Tab-separated table of C-alpha atoms (C1' of nucleotides) in Angstrom:
chain	number	residue	atom	x	y	z
A	1107	UNK	CA	-15.418	-13.668	4.001
A	1108	UNK	CA	-17.424	-15.917	6.216
A	1109	UNK	CA	-17.060	-15.817	9.949
A	1110	UNK	CA	-14.190	-18.244	10.654
A	1111	UNK	CA	-16.213	-19.493	13.608
A	1112	UNK	CA	-18.642	-21.073	11.146
A	1113	UNK	CA	-15.796	-23.061	9.670
A	1114	UNK	CA	-14.595	-24.098	13.095
A	1115	UNK	CA	-17.819	-24.881	14.834
A	1116	UNK	CA	-20.517	-25.363	12.249
A	1117	UNK	CA	-18.766	-26.672	9.189
A	1118	UNK	CA	-21.305	-29.303	8.145
A	1119	UNK	CA	-24.262	-26.915	8.269
A	1120	UNK	CA	-22.283	-24.216	6.472
A	1121	UNK	CA	-21.273	-26.634	3.747
A	1122	UNK	CA	-24.915	-27.674	3.307
A	1123	UNK	CA	-25.983	-24.054	2.785
A	1124	UNK	CA	-23.204	-23.428	0.287
A	1125	UNK	CA	-24.113	-26.596	-1.583
A	1126	UNK	CA	-27.192	-24.771	-2.891
A	1127	UNK	CA	-24.855	-22.323	-4.593
A	1128	UNK	CA	-23.097	-25.176	-6.285
A	1129	UNK	CA	-20.079	-24.813	-4.020
A	1130	UNK	CA	-18.594	-27.880	-2.386
A	1131	UNK	CA	-16.423	-27.310	0.624
A	1132	UNK	CA	-13.475	-29.600	1.121
A	1133	UNK	CA	-14.506	-30.572	4.620
A	1134	UNK	CA	-11.674	-32.986	5.456
A	1135	UNK	CA	-9.068	-30.463	4.309
A	1136	UNK	CA	-10.669	-27.608	6.227
A	1137	UNK	CA	-10.927	-29.736	9.339
A	1138	UNK	CA	-7.337	-30.830	9.078
A	1139	UNK	CA	-6.031	-27.311	8.477
A	1140	UNK	CA	-8.093	-25.953	11.328
A	1141	UNK	CA	-6.820	-28.627	13.671
A	1142	UNK	CA	-3.212	-27.904	12.708
A	1143	UNK	CA	-3.806	-24.195	13.050
A	1144	UNK	CA	-5.073	-24.606	16.554
A	1145	UNK	CA	-2.220	-26.816	17.683
A	1146	UNK	CA	0.451	-24.664	16.076
A	1147	UNK	CA	-0.984	-21.389	17.246
A	1148	UNK	CA	-1.207	-22.570	20.835
A	1149	UNK	CA	2.321	-23.940	20.718
A	1150	UNK	CA	3.672	-20.803	19.074
A	1151	UNK	CA	2.066	-18.541	21.622
A	1152	UNK	CA	3.397	-20.612	24.497
A	1153	UNK	CA	6.885	-20.355	23.075
A	1154	UNK	CA	6.532	-16.629	22.552
A	1155	UNK	CA	5.363	-16.224	26.093
A	1156	UNK	CA	8.365	-18.198	27.302
A	1157	UNK	CA	10.708	-16.017	25.271
A	1158	UNK	CA	9.139	-12.815	26.568
A	1159	UNK	CA	9.361	-13.890	30.188
A	1160	UNK	CA	12.983	-14.998	29.910
A	1161	UNK	CA	14.060	-11.950	27.976
A	1162	UNK	CA	12.630	-9.758	30.656
A	1163	UNK	CA	14.511	-11.806	33.237
A	1164	UNK	CA	17.742	-11.097	31.370
A	1165	UNK	CA	17.018	-7.411	31.488
A	1166	UNK	CA	16.457	-7.568	35.224
A	1167	UNK	CA	19.500	-9.739	35.865
A	1168	UNK	CA	21.657	-7.376	33.833
A	1169	UNK	CA	20.381	-4.423	35.805
A	1170	UNK	CA	21.561	-6.158	38.968
A	1171	UNK	CA	24.906	-6.881	37.363
A	1172	UNK	CA	24.503	-10.679	37.422
A	1173	UNK	CA	26.064	-13.050	34.938
A	1174	UNK	CA	23.560	-13.681	32.144
A	1175	UNK	CA	25.516	-16.015	29.862
A	1176	UNK	CA	23.634	-19.229	30.828
A	1177	UNK	CA	20.319	-17.494	30.204
A	1178	UNK	CA	21.474	-16.537	26.719
A	1179	UNK	CA	22.205	-20.130	25.860
A	1180	UNK	CA	18.745	-21.336	26.937
A	1181	UNK	CA	17.070	-18.676	24.888
A	1182	UNK	CA	19.057	-19.433	21.769
A	1183	UNK	CA	17.761	-22.981	21.885
A	1184	UNK	CA	14.236	-21.836	22.535
A	1185	UNK	CA	14.434	-19.473	19.608
A	1186	UNK	CA	15.260	-22.294	17.230
A	1187	UNK	CA	12.076	-24.170	17.981
A	1188	UNK	CA	10.144	-20.934	18.039
A	1189	UNK	CA	11.317	-20.079	14.564
A	1190	UNK	CA	10.389	-23.510	13.250
A	1191	UNK	CA	6.934	-23.397	14.830
A	1192	UNK	CA	6.404	-19.910	13.457
A	1193	UNK	CA	7.165	-21.039	9.925
A	1194	UNK	CA	4.792	-23.974	10.207
A	1195	UNK	CA	2.055	-21.820	11.653
A	1196	UNK	CA	2.415	-19.127	8.988
A	1197	UNK	CA	2.199	-21.734	6.266
A	1198	UNK	CA	-0.957	-23.335	7.649
A	1199	UNK	CA	-2.528	-19.972	8.376
A	1200	UNK	CA	-1.846	-18.750	4.841
A	1201	UNK	CA	-3.271	-21.911	3.364
A	1202	UNK	CA	-6.382	-21.628	5.503
A	1203	UNK	CA	-6.851	-17.936	4.734
A	1204	UNK	CA	-6.494	-18.500	1.011
A	1205	UNK	CA	-9.156	-21.152	1.214
A	1206	UNK	CA	-11.491	-18.973	3.308
A	1207	UNK	CA	-11.029	-15.976	1.012
A	1208	UNK	CA	-12.466	-17.975	-1.872
A	1209	UNK	CA	-15.608	-19.205	-0.138
A	1210	UNK	CA	-18.681	-17.203	-1.237
A	1211	UNK	CA	-21.318	-15.763	1.060
A	1212	UNK	CA	-24.057	-17.911	2.539
A	1213	UNK	CA	-27.470	-17.291	0.964
A	1214	UNK	CA	-30.084	-15.713	3.236
A	1215	UNK	CA	-32.890	-18.053	4.255
A	1216	UNK	CA	-35.380	-16.135	2.101
A	1217	UNK	CA	-33.388	-16.802	-1.081
A	1218	UNK	CA	-35.078	-19.325	-3.389
A	1219	UNK	CA	-33.106	-22.513	-3.774
A	1220	UNK	CA	-32.316	-23.258	-7.389
A	1221	UNK	CA	-29.943	-24.817	-9.858
A	1222	UNK	CA	-29.719	-22.106	-12.518
A	1223	UNK	CA	-30.973	-18.654	-13.442
A	1224	UNK	CA	-34.176	-20.360	-14.584
A	1225	UNK	CA	-35.004	-20.782	-10.906
A	1226	UNK	CA	-34.906	-17.075	-10.110
A	1227	UNK	CA	-38.153	-15.940	-8.576
A	1228	UNK	CA	-40.247	-13.140	-10.059
A	1229	UNK	CA	-41.195	-10.867	-7.182
A	1230	UNK	CA	-43.200	-8.250	-9.052
A	1231	UNK	CA	-43.689	-6.774	-12.488
A	1232	UNK	CA	-44.241	-3.099	-13.241
A	1233	UNK	CA	-45.646	-1.550	-16.408
A	1234	UNK	CA	-46.919	-3.111	-19.592
A	1235	UNK	CA	-44.572	-3.804	-22.495
A	1236	UNK	CA	-45.597	-1.472	-25.293
A	1237	UNK	CA	-47.475	-2.961	-28.249
A	1238	UNK	CA	-45.853	-1.914	-31.509
A	1239	UNK	CA	-47.795	-1.628	-34.747
A	1240	UNK	CA	-44.490	-1.940	-36.575
A	1241	UNK	CA	-41.492	-4.161	-36.018
A	1242	UNK	CA	-39.347	-2.448	-33.346
A	1243	UNK	CA	-35.689	-2.027	-34.210
A	1244	UNK	CA	-32.926	-2.795	-31.786
A	1245	UNK	CA	-30.828	-0.043	-30.224
A	1246	UNK	CA	-27.961	-0.584	-32.665
A	1247	UNK	CA	-30.098	0.017	-35.757
A	1248	UNK	CA	-31.753	2.960	-34.063
A	1249	UNK	CA	-28.556	4.359	-32.615
A	1250	UNK	CA	-26.350	4.171	-35.662
A	1251	UNK	CA	-28.444	6.821	-37.374
A	1252	UNK	CA	-28.211	9.268	-34.478
A	1253	UNK	CA	-24.644	9.147	-33.243
A	1254	UNK	CA	-23.947	5.668	-31.906
A	1255	UNK	CA	-20.703	4.623	-33.589
A	1256	UNK	CA	-19.217	1.180	-33.089
A	1257	UNK	CA	-16.691	1.082	-35.966
A	1258	UNK	CA	-14.935	4.188	-34.692
A	1259	UNK	CA	-14.855	2.798	-31.138
A	1260	UNK	CA	-13.364	-0.398	-32.515
A	1261	UNK	CA	-10.700	1.615	-34.299
A	1262	UNK	CA	-9.831	3.560	-31.165
A	1263	UNK	CA	-9.917	0.683	-28.724
A	1264	UNK	CA	-11.418	-2.554	-29.983
A	1265	UNK	CA	-14.541	-4.626	-29.701
A	1266	UNK	CA	-17.051	-3.928	-26.911
A	1267	UNK	CA	-16.648	-0.161	-26.888
A	1268	UNK	CA	-18.867	2.605	-28.170
A	1269	UNK	CA	-18.595	6.191	-29.329
A	1270	UNK	CA	-21.624	8.404	-28.751
A	1271	UNK	CA	-22.061	11.735	-30.509
A	1272	UNK	CA	-24.334	14.698	-30.299
A	1273	UNK	CA	-27.750	14.337	-28.724
A	1274	UNK	CA	-27.123	10.703	-27.875
A	1275	UNK	CA	-24.070	11.615	-25.809
A	1276	UNK	CA	-26.142	14.319	-24.226
A	1277	UNK	CA	-28.951	11.881	-23.534
A	1278	UNK	CA	-26.566	9.634	-21.624
A	1279	UNK	CA	-25.346	12.620	-19.631
A	1280	UNK	CA	-28.941	13.625	-18.948
A	1281	UNK	CA	-29.640	10.153	-17.599
A	1282	UNK	CA	-26.708	10.401	-15.197
A	1283	UNK	CA	-27.834	13.824	-14.064
A	1284	UNK	CA	-31.413	12.698	-13.641
A	1285	UNK	CA	-30.463	9.677	-11.549
A	1286	UNK	CA	-28.068	11.619	-9.320
A	1287	UNK	CA	-30.639	14.343	-8.750
A	1288	UNK	CA	-33.358	11.847	-7.918
A	1289	UNK	CA	-31.266	9.955	-5.393
A	1290	UNK	CA	-29.762	13.008	-3.729
A	1291	UNK	CA	-32.932	15.077	-3.466
A	1292	UNK	CA	-35.675	12.453	-3.105
A	1293	UNK	CA	-33.937	9.455	-1.573
A	1294	UNK	CA	-31.468	11.032	0.857
A	1295	UNK	CA	-28.164	9.961	-0.653
A	1296	UNK	CA	-24.932	11.858	-0.453
A	1297	UNK	CA	-23.186	12.191	-3.791
A	1298	UNK	CA	-19.610	11.003	-3.800
A	1299	UNK	CA	-16.768	11.117	-6.312
A	1300	UNK	CA	-14.100	8.428	-6.091
A	1301	UNK	CA	-11.023	7.024	-7.838
A	1302	UNK	CA	-11.683	4.871	-10.889
A	1303	UNK	CA	-8.650	2.771	-10.107
A	1304	UNK	CA	-8.290	0.835	-6.900
A	1305	UNK	CA	-5.580	-1.176	-5.188
A	1306	UNK	CA	-5.756	-4.886	-4.501
A	1307	UNK	CA	-6.719	-4.394	-0.846
A	1308	UNK	CA	-9.858	-2.610	-1.975
A	1309	UNK	CA	-10.695	-5.245	-4.568
A	1310	UNK	CA	-10.216	-7.896	-1.914
A	1311	UNK	CA	-12.438	-5.970	0.469
A	1312	UNK	CA	-15.460	-5.991	-1.794
A	1313	UNK	CA	-14.761	-9.545	-2.925
A	1314	UNK	CA	-13.573	-9.154	-6.530
A	1315	UNK	CA	-10.209	-10.566	-5.512
A	1316	UNK	CA	-8.955	-13.200	-5.476
A	1317	UNK	CA	-11.749	-15.187	-7.143
A	1318	UNK	CA	-12.953	-12.851	-9.882
A	1319	UNK	CA	-9.613	-11.524	-11.044
A	1320	UNK	CA	-10.380	-12.599	-14.615
A	1321	UNK	CA	-13.167	-10.026	-14.851
A	1322	UNK	CA	-10.887	-7.119	-14.003
A	1323	UNK	CA	-8.574	-4.894	-16.005
A	1324	UNK	CA	-5.235	-4.628	-14.243
A	1325	UNK	CA	-3.063	-1.574	-14.797
A	1326	UNK	CA	0.392	-2.628	-15.786
A	1327	UNK	CA	2.448	-0.564	-13.366
A	1328	UNK	CA	4.217	-0.966	-10.043
A	1329	UNK	CA	1.341	0.349	-7.998
A	1330	UNK	CA	-0.777	-2.667	-8.899
A	1331	UNK	CA	-3.959	-0.759	-9.652
A	1332	UNK	CA	-7.071	-2.208	-11.186
A	1333	UNK	CA	-9.740	-0.340	-13.092
A	1334	UNK	CA	-12.892	-0.524	-11.027
A	1335	UNK	CA	-15.566	-2.881	-12.386
A	1336	UNK	CA	-18.111	-0.864	-10.404
A	1337	UNK	CA	-17.851	2.134	-8.089
A	1338	UNK	CA	-19.104	-0.206	-5.372
A	1339	UNK	CA	-15.411	-1.036	-4.943
A	1340	UNK	CA	-14.282	2.521	-4.282
A	1341	UNK	CA	-17.340	3.684	-2.400
A	1342	UNK	CA	-17.688	0.710	-0.059
A	1343	UNK	CA	-13.975	0.799	0.700
A	1344	UNK	CA	-14.316	4.336	2.032
A	1345	UNK	CA	-15.148	2.653	5.357
A	1346	UNK	CA	-12.430	0.010	5.196
A	1347	UNK	CA	-10.432	-0.181	8.452
A	1348	UNK	CA	-12.796	2.284	10.089
A	1349	UNK	CA	-14.731	2.181	13.335
A	1350	UNK	CA	-17.813	4.334	12.828
A	1351	UNK	CA	-19.899	5.826	15.587
A	1352	UNK	CA	-23.349	4.268	15.598
A	1353	UNK	CA	-25.024	7.635	15.002
A	1354	UNK	CA	-23.178	7.889	11.688
A	1355	UNK	CA	-25.253	4.996	10.384
A	1356	UNK	CA	-26.853	4.518	7.974
A	1357	UNK	CA	-24.504	5.961	5.377
A	1358	UNK	CA	-26.059	6.263	1.934
A	1359	UNK	CA	-23.849	7.182	-1.019
A	1360	UNK	CA	-24.711	7.669	-4.650
A	1361	UNK	CA	-21.867	7.626	-7.128
A	1362	UNK	CA	-21.627	8.028	-10.854
A	1363	UNK	CA	-18.630	6.396	-12.484
A	1364	UNK	CA	-17.492	4.540	-15.510
A	1365	UNK	CA	-17.094	0.804	-14.981
A	1366	UNK	CA	-14.529	-1.430	-16.645
A	1367	UNK	CA	-15.022	-5.129	-17.153
A	1368	UNK	CA	-12.925	-7.532	-19.137
A	1369	UNK	CA	-15.932	-9.761	-19.877
A	1370	UNK	CA	-13.631	-12.725	-20.004
A	1371	UNK	CA	-15.700	-15.830	-20.443
A	1372	UNK	CA	-18.557	-14.065	-22.170
A	1373	UNK	CA	-17.215	-14.491	-25.701
A	1374	UNK	CA	-20.009	-14.482	-28.231
A	1375	UNK	CA	-22.485	-13.185	-25.644
A	1376	UNK	CA	-24.196	-9.866	-26.432
A	1377	UNK	CA	-21.479	-9.010	-28.904
A	1378	UNK	CA	-23.778	-6.583	-30.686
A	1379	UNK	CA	-24.390	-3.124	-29.305
A	1380	UNK	CA	-24.089	-1.524	-25.895
A	1381	UNK	CA	-25.427	-4.293	-23.692
A	1382	UNK	CA	-22.084	-5.735	-22.674
A	1383	UNK	CA	-19.182	-3.336	-23.119
A	1384	UNK	CA	-15.747	-3.108	-21.552
A	1385	UNK	CA	-16.579	0.413	-20.418
A	1386	UNK	CA	-19.962	1.723	-19.328
A	1387	UNK	CA	-21.423	4.390	-17.083
A	1388	UNK	CA	-23.251	3.491	-13.913
A	1389	UNK	CA	-24.904	5.286	-11.031
A	1390	UNK	CA	-24.360	3.193	-7.942
A	1391	UNK	CA	-26.151	3.203	-4.596
A	1392	UNK	CA	-24.319	2.115	-1.458
A	1393	UNK	CA	-25.669	1.622	2.051
A	1394	UNK	CA	-23.505	1.122	5.135
A	1395	UNK	CA	-25.903	0.067	7.874
A	1396	UNK	CA	-26.422	-1.435	11.300
A	1397	UNK	CA	-26.621	-5.239	10.978
A	1398	UNK	CA	-30.209	-5.299	12.234
A	1399	UNK	CA	-31.277	-2.925	9.485
A	1400	UNK	CA	-29.757	-4.474	6.394
A	1401	UNK	CA	-32.806	-6.329	5.103
A	1402	UNK	CA	-34.907	-3.238	5.548
A	1403	UNK	CA	-32.220	-1.343	3.647
A	1404	UNK	CA	-32.195	-3.985	0.944
A	1405	UNK	CA	-35.874	-3.402	0.209
A	1406	UNK	CA	-35.261	0.353	0.278
A	1407	UNK	CA	-32.315	0.358	-2.087
A	1408	UNK	CA	-34.281	-1.799	-4.512
A	1409	UNK	CA	-37.234	0.616	-4.407
A	1410	UNK	CA	-34.862	3.483	-5.093
A	1411	UNK	CA	-33.516	1.777	-8.198
A	1412	UNK	CA	-37.050	0.893	-9.299
A	1413	UNK	CA	-38.089	4.519	-8.964
A	1414	UNK	CA	-35.726	5.446	-11.781
A	1415	UNK	CA	-37.398	2.989	-14.121
A	1416	UNK	CA	-40.849	4.116	-13.025
A	1417	UNK	CA	-40.095	7.768	-13.685
A	1418	UNK	CA	-38.658	6.848	-17.063
A	1419	UNK	CA	-41.786	4.775	-17.640
A	1420	UNK	CA	-39.815	1.705	-18.602
A	1421	UNK	CA	-41.542	-1.635	-17.938
A	1422	UNK	CA	-39.548	-3.915	-15.681
A	1423	UNK	CA	-39.710	-6.806	-13.296
A	1424	UNK	CA	-37.955	-7.651	-10.059
A	1425	UNK	CA	-36.336	-11.019	-9.553
A	1426	UNK	CA	-35.005	-12.590	-6.421
A	1427	UNK	CA	-31.910	-14.417	-7.575
A	1428	UNK	CA	-31.852	-18.066	-6.608
A	1429	UNK	CA	-28.992	-19.663	-4.697
A	1430	UNK	CA	-27.251	-20.761	-7.896
A	1431	UNK	CA	-27.291	-17.283	-9.465
A	1432	UNK	CA	-26.099	-15.207	-6.503
A	1433	UNK	CA	-22.873	-13.230	-6.849
A	1434	UNK	CA	-19.839	-14.118	-4.753
A	1435	UNK	CA	-20.349	-11.544	-1.993
A	1436	UNK	CA	-24.149	-11.464	-1.904
A	1437	UNK	CA	-26.378	-13.056	0.718
A	1438	UNK	CA	-29.417	-11.919	-1.246
A	1439	UNK	CA	-29.894	-10.109	-4.531
A	1440	UNK	CA	-32.781	-8.523	-6.371
A	1441	UNK	CA	-32.178	-8.025	-10.064
A	1442	UNK	CA	-34.181	-5.416	-11.930
A	1443	UNK	CA	-34.846	-6.375	-15.511
A	1444	UNK	CA	-36.055	-3.869	-18.069
A	1445	UNK	CA	-38.171	-4.718	-21.081
A	1446	UNK	CA	-36.276	-4.710	-24.376
A	1447	UNK	CA	-38.686	-4.810	-27.348
A	1448	UNK	CA	-36.040	-5.969	-29.830
A	1449	UNK	CA	-35.220	-9.003	-27.763
A	1450	UNK	CA	-38.817	-9.468	-26.661
A	1451	UNK	CA	-37.647	-10.134	-23.119
A	1452	UNK	CA	-36.520	-8.557	-19.890
A	1453	UNK	CA	-32.799	-7.817	-19.473
A	1454	UNK	CA	-30.846	-6.996	-16.324
A	1455	UNK	CA	-30.418	-3.279	-15.694
A	1456	UNK	CA	-29.779	-3.256	-11.962
A	1457	UNK	CA	-28.622	-5.614	-9.286
A	1458	UNK	CA	-29.268	-4.839	-5.624
A	1459	UNK	CA	-27.444	-6.942	-3.071
A	1460	UNK	CA	-27.153	-7.286	0.648
A	1461	UNK	CA	-23.710	-8.656	1.437
A	1462	UNK	CA	-24.423	-8.615	5.190
A	1463	UNK	CA	-21.026	-8.720	6.950
A	1464	UNK	CA	-19.255	-10.519	4.110
A	1465	UNK	CA	-17.533	-7.433	2.752
A	1466	UNK	CA	-17.204	-5.639	6.076
A	1467	UNK	CA	-15.374	-8.616	7.549
A	1468	UNK	CA	-12.914	-8.514	4.663
A	1469	UNK	CA	-12.602	-4.751	5.002
A	1470	UNK	CA	-12.713	-4.493	8.791
A	1471	UNK	CA	-15.519	-1.967	8.491
A	1472	UNK	CA	-17.097	-1.589	11.906
A	1473	UNK	CA	-19.279	0.599	14.068
A	1474	UNK	CA	-19.167	0.997	17.825
A	1475	UNK	CA	-22.030	-0.642	19.659
A	1476	UNK	CA	-23.185	2.030	22.124
A	1477	UNK	CA	-24.396	-0.635	24.589
A	1478	UNK	CA	-21.147	-2.550	24.908
A	1479	UNK	CA	-18.694	0.009	23.527
A	1480	UNK	CA	-17.296	-2.749	21.345
A	1481	UNK	CA	-16.685	-2.544	17.596
A	1482	UNK	CA	-19.043	-4.693	15.519
A	1483	UNK	CA	-19.110	-5.331	11.788
A	1484	UNK	CA	-21.455	-3.172	9.729
A	1485	UNK	CA	-23.543	-4.553	6.890
A	1486	UNK	CA	-22.981	-3.268	3.371
A	1487	UNK	CA	-25.348	-3.110	0.426
A	1488	UNK	CA	-25.005	-2.048	-3.140
A	1489	UNK	CA	-27.397	-1.508	-5.984
A	1490	UNK	CA	-27.219	-0.043	-9.446
A	1491	UNK	CA	-29.443	2.925	-9.755
A	1492	UNK	CA	-29.077	2.302	-12.718
A	1493	UNK	CA	-26.658	0.968	-15.297
A	1494	UNK	CA	-26.688	4.024	-17.539
A	1495	UNK	CA	-25.600	2.373	-20.792
A	1496	UNK	CA	-28.342	-0.169	-20.570
A	1497	UNK	CA	-30.854	2.503	-19.596
A	1498	UNK	CA	-29.926	4.340	-22.778
A	1499	UNK	CA	-30.517	1.136	-24.729
A	1500	UNK	CA	-33.892	0.670	-23.047
A	1501	UNK	CA	-34.963	4.216	-23.857
A	1502	UNK	CA	-33.986	3.935	-27.502
A	1503	UNK	CA	-35.877	0.722	-27.915
A	1504	UNK	CA	-38.962	1.553	-25.864
A	1505	UNK	CA	-39.340	5.136	-27.060
A	1506	UNK	CA	-38.798	4.612	-30.797
A	1507	UNK	CA	-41.347	5.493	-33.404
A	1508	UNK	CA	-41.882	4.080	-36.856
A	1509	UNK	CA	-39.483	6.555	-38.434
A	1510	UNK	CA	-36.716	5.563	-36.038
A	1511	UNK	CA	-36.942	8.719	-33.977
A	1512	UNK	CA	-36.632	8.533	-30.183
A	1513	UNK	CA	-39.050	10.411	-28.002
A	1514	UNK	CA	-37.403	11.941	-24.945
A	1515	UNK	CA	-39.015	10.622	-21.746
A	1516	UNK	CA	-40.914	13.245	-19.778
A	1517	UNK	CA	-38.633	12.936	-16.771
A	1518	UNK	CA	-35.597	13.870	-18.876
A	1519	UNK	CA	-37.056	16.867	-20.612
A	1520	UNK	CA	-35.734	19.305	-18.040
A	1521	UNK	CA	-32.229	18.022	-18.822
A	1522	UNK	CA	-32.518	17.920	-22.568
A	1523	UNK	CA	-34.440	20.571	-24.447
A	1524	UNK	CA	-35.912	18.461	-27.208
A	1525	UNK	CA	-38.899	16.198	-27.767
A	1526	UNK	CA	-37.065	13.758	-29.979
A	1527	UNK	CA	-33.574	12.574	-30.726
B	11	G	C1'	11.666	14.711	-11.678
B	12	G	C1'	15.410	17.054	-7.714
B	13	A	C1'	16.409	18.335	-2.231
B	14	G	C1'	14.836	17.760	2.696
B	15	A	C1'	11.476	16.339	6.979
B	16	G	C1'	8.099	13.027	8.878
B	17	A	C1'	4.365	8.594	9.904
B	18	U	C1'	3.199	6.569	17.713
B	19	G	C1'	-3.634	5.254	20.923
B	20	G	C1'	-10.270	9.240	19.157
B	21	C	C1'	-6.916	13.848	18.758
B	22	U	C1'	-2.222	16.635	20.214
B	23	G	C1'	2.322	14.720	21.472
B	24	A	C1'	6.716	12.257	24.558
B	25	G	C1'	9.584	8.159	23.994
B	26	U	C1'	16.553	6.122	20.366
B	27	G	C1'	17.576	-1.285	22.672
B	28	G	C1'	15.284	-4.178	28.700
B	29	U	C1'	8.555	-4.857	33.545
B	30	U	C1'	6.544	0.658	27.442
B	31	G	C1'	0.662	-1.413	24.898
B	32	A	C1'	3.307	2.874	25.351
B	33	A	C1'	4.332	9.503	29.475
B	34	A	C1'	1.571	13.943	29.441
B	35	G	C1'	-2.419	16.926	27.756
B	36	C	C1'	-7.155	17.131	25.302
B	37	G	C1'	-11.541	14.587	24.294
B	38	A	C1'	-15.071	10.742	25.821
B	39	C	C1'	-17.413	7.834	29.722
B	40	G	C1'	-18.544	6.848	35.091
B	41	G	C1'	-18.581	8.921	40.041
B	42	U	C1'	-18.307	12.878	44.052
B	43	C	C1'	-20.245	17.798	44.649
B	44	U	C1'	-24.894	20.751	42.871
B	45	U	C1'	-32.067	22.167	42.887
B	46	G	C1'	-30.004	21.478	37.756
B	47	A	C1'	-25.785	22.647	34.870
B	48	A	C1'	-20.779	24.369	34.710
B	49	A	C1'	-16.193	24.286	37.342
B	50	A	C1'	-13.252	21.313	40.540
B	51	C	C1'	-11.772	16.529	42.239
B	52	C	C1'	-11.464	10.934	41.785
B	53	G	C1'	-11.660	6.896	38.491
B	54	U	C1'	-12.186	4.458	33.613
B	55	U	C1'	-10.967	4.813	28.528
B	56	G	C1'	-6.946	1.272	21.700
B	57	A	C1'	-7.570	-2.801	18.160
B	58	G	C1'	-7.167	-7.779	16.631
B	59	U	C1'	-6.738	-12.688	18.003
B	60	C	C1'	-6.117	-17.511	20.701
B	61	U	C1'	-7.637	-20.401	24.816
B	62	U	C1'	-11.641	-21.077	28.490
B	63	U	C1'	-18.728	-23.056	30.025
B	64	A	C1'	-17.232	-18.850	32.801
B	65	C	C1'	-13.754	-16.039	35.753
B	66	G	C1'	-9.326	-15.352	33.808
B	67	G	C1'	-4.903	-15.938	31.086
B	68	G	C1'	-1.848	-15.620	26.640
B	69	C	C1'	-0.227	-13.761	21.868
B	70	U	C1'	0.133	-9.884	18.022
B	71	C	C1'	-0.063	-4.793	16.636
B	72	C	C1'	3.695	2.211	17.483
B	73	G	C1'	2.444	3.365	8.383
B	74	G	C1'	3.343	-1.923	5.299
B	75	G	C1'	7.050	-5.804	4.560
B	76	G	C1'	11.842	-7.863	5.744
B	77	G	C1'	16.390	-8.006	8.838
B	78	U	C1'	19.862	-7.499	13.329
B	79	U	C1'	19.306	-8.986	18.736
B	80	C	C1'	18.327	-13.166	24.300
B	81	G	C1'	15.116	-8.703	23.908
B	82	A	C1'	12.986	-3.524	18.918
B	83	A	C1'	8.196	1.895	18.932
B	84	U	C1'	13.603	2.630	19.485
B	85	C	C1'	19.101	-0.038	15.120
B	86	C	C1'	19.455	-1.631	9.563
B	87	C	C1'	17.077	-2.515	4.559
B	88	U	C1'	12.859	-1.780	1.541
B	89	C	C1'	8.057	-0.114	0.081
B	90	U	C1'	3.859	3.134	0.731
B	91	C	C1'	1.943	7.599	2.275
B	92	U	C1'	2.172	12.790	4.239
B	93	C	C1'	4.516	17.639	4.616
B	94	U	C1'	8.162	21.728	2.929
B	95	C	C1'	11.121	23.843	-1.097
B	96	C	C1'	12.464	23.687	-6.465
B	97	G	C1'	11.135	22.055	-11.474
B	98	C	C1'	7.159	20.465	-14.746
B	99	C	C1'	2.011	20.366	-15.601
B	100	A	C1'	-4.461	19.294	-16.746
RNA sequence: GGAGAGAUGGCUGAGUGGUUGAAAGCGACGGUCUUGAAAACCGUUGAGUCUUUACGGGCUCCGGGGGUUCGAAUCCCUCUCUCUCCGCCA
């Protein structure tokens, strides 16, 4: 959520910045709603004040044993107009809030302006794509021979699921273990385990609701749970409605979880293999930081995700997403893209975003400023470190030999006692 | 699943219709005292929001939502959560 003050006081400039994201604000409507809100709220509060004062007077008069009947009559009339004003105010306020809740974050000034993903900016490239003296197979061809089973997954659940058996299942587990160990021992994260279902307040807090509801799996029960599309939802919401002491910051969590995405709207896209499944494993990095430190933290979290790829010796590049490609909550995002030989291109394997106060405002996640003693919004960041399913894909494809065997990366050999899968 | 008890400020905990945003204690902060510290004493100490250049003033909030009433932390309905006992169970 944007600061409502921007809508009130700086609407034109805000609209101009959002225009780069391809979002057009309905300025006349916002202005009109805001004007009505102000009028109604002032009127409502005056009426409430009037009611409070008079009601107190009744209490005092009664205590003295005076006749209070005339006072009753006045208040009954006042209450009628109060009720009416209250209804009008609530309606306008709801309308305005619904509108505000659907406005995405404002891109940071360092974000490249662009019209599509083609305008994303390459920040750096690491490693050299391997030269093959044979035609590299894709992860599906490689995987099917060693325990990657799509037909069985389809039977159990449907399309966009996978069954992994034997060493392949173990390889995925080794990747999780490796990433968690790296981030907890080398990068100073605290490991955290969280629910894989979340309520709508949490999904609203991180920005998946109301706009991105289509991407979620809803649980069909009274509690109104959703399966988490990323543990960012659960982990970031640990600080929802909290006022943290400033010495608690920064908070750095690492969390392994499955992620569930409906992939509505991506029909026909990456239908083959493990690239885009309804369920996948991810190790997520979360920072809760002082607002002055969030861009520093953004570089740090990105480096931490990169480190995983470096240790696995997987070639990758870092992109700064342009204004048109930014996610709803993000002010700035670096995507990490890993080299996939079968596709002869780089594919997203991590996304590291600074949401600034966008999520914390929705969540009321604050820290106490030691100078003023006042609560202020924290900044929140999230980054995949990494998407485990896609890392598995990258390893299969980059570490294959001519016979279709997969060499185990050096960094994983302490987790998996084999040279090859 | 059955029976019961609860949910109040950073914490403990009073408050069952009328100057109660809320006693008291603890904690925290500031001050006095002290060479310094402790103790003691005095004072301050919730959040959100609206309005205002500012000073200030107002409104809302006692788990969430709804209702009764001139007036609700207090009464009613409902939901959520917590605790105790029983049953079941990874």
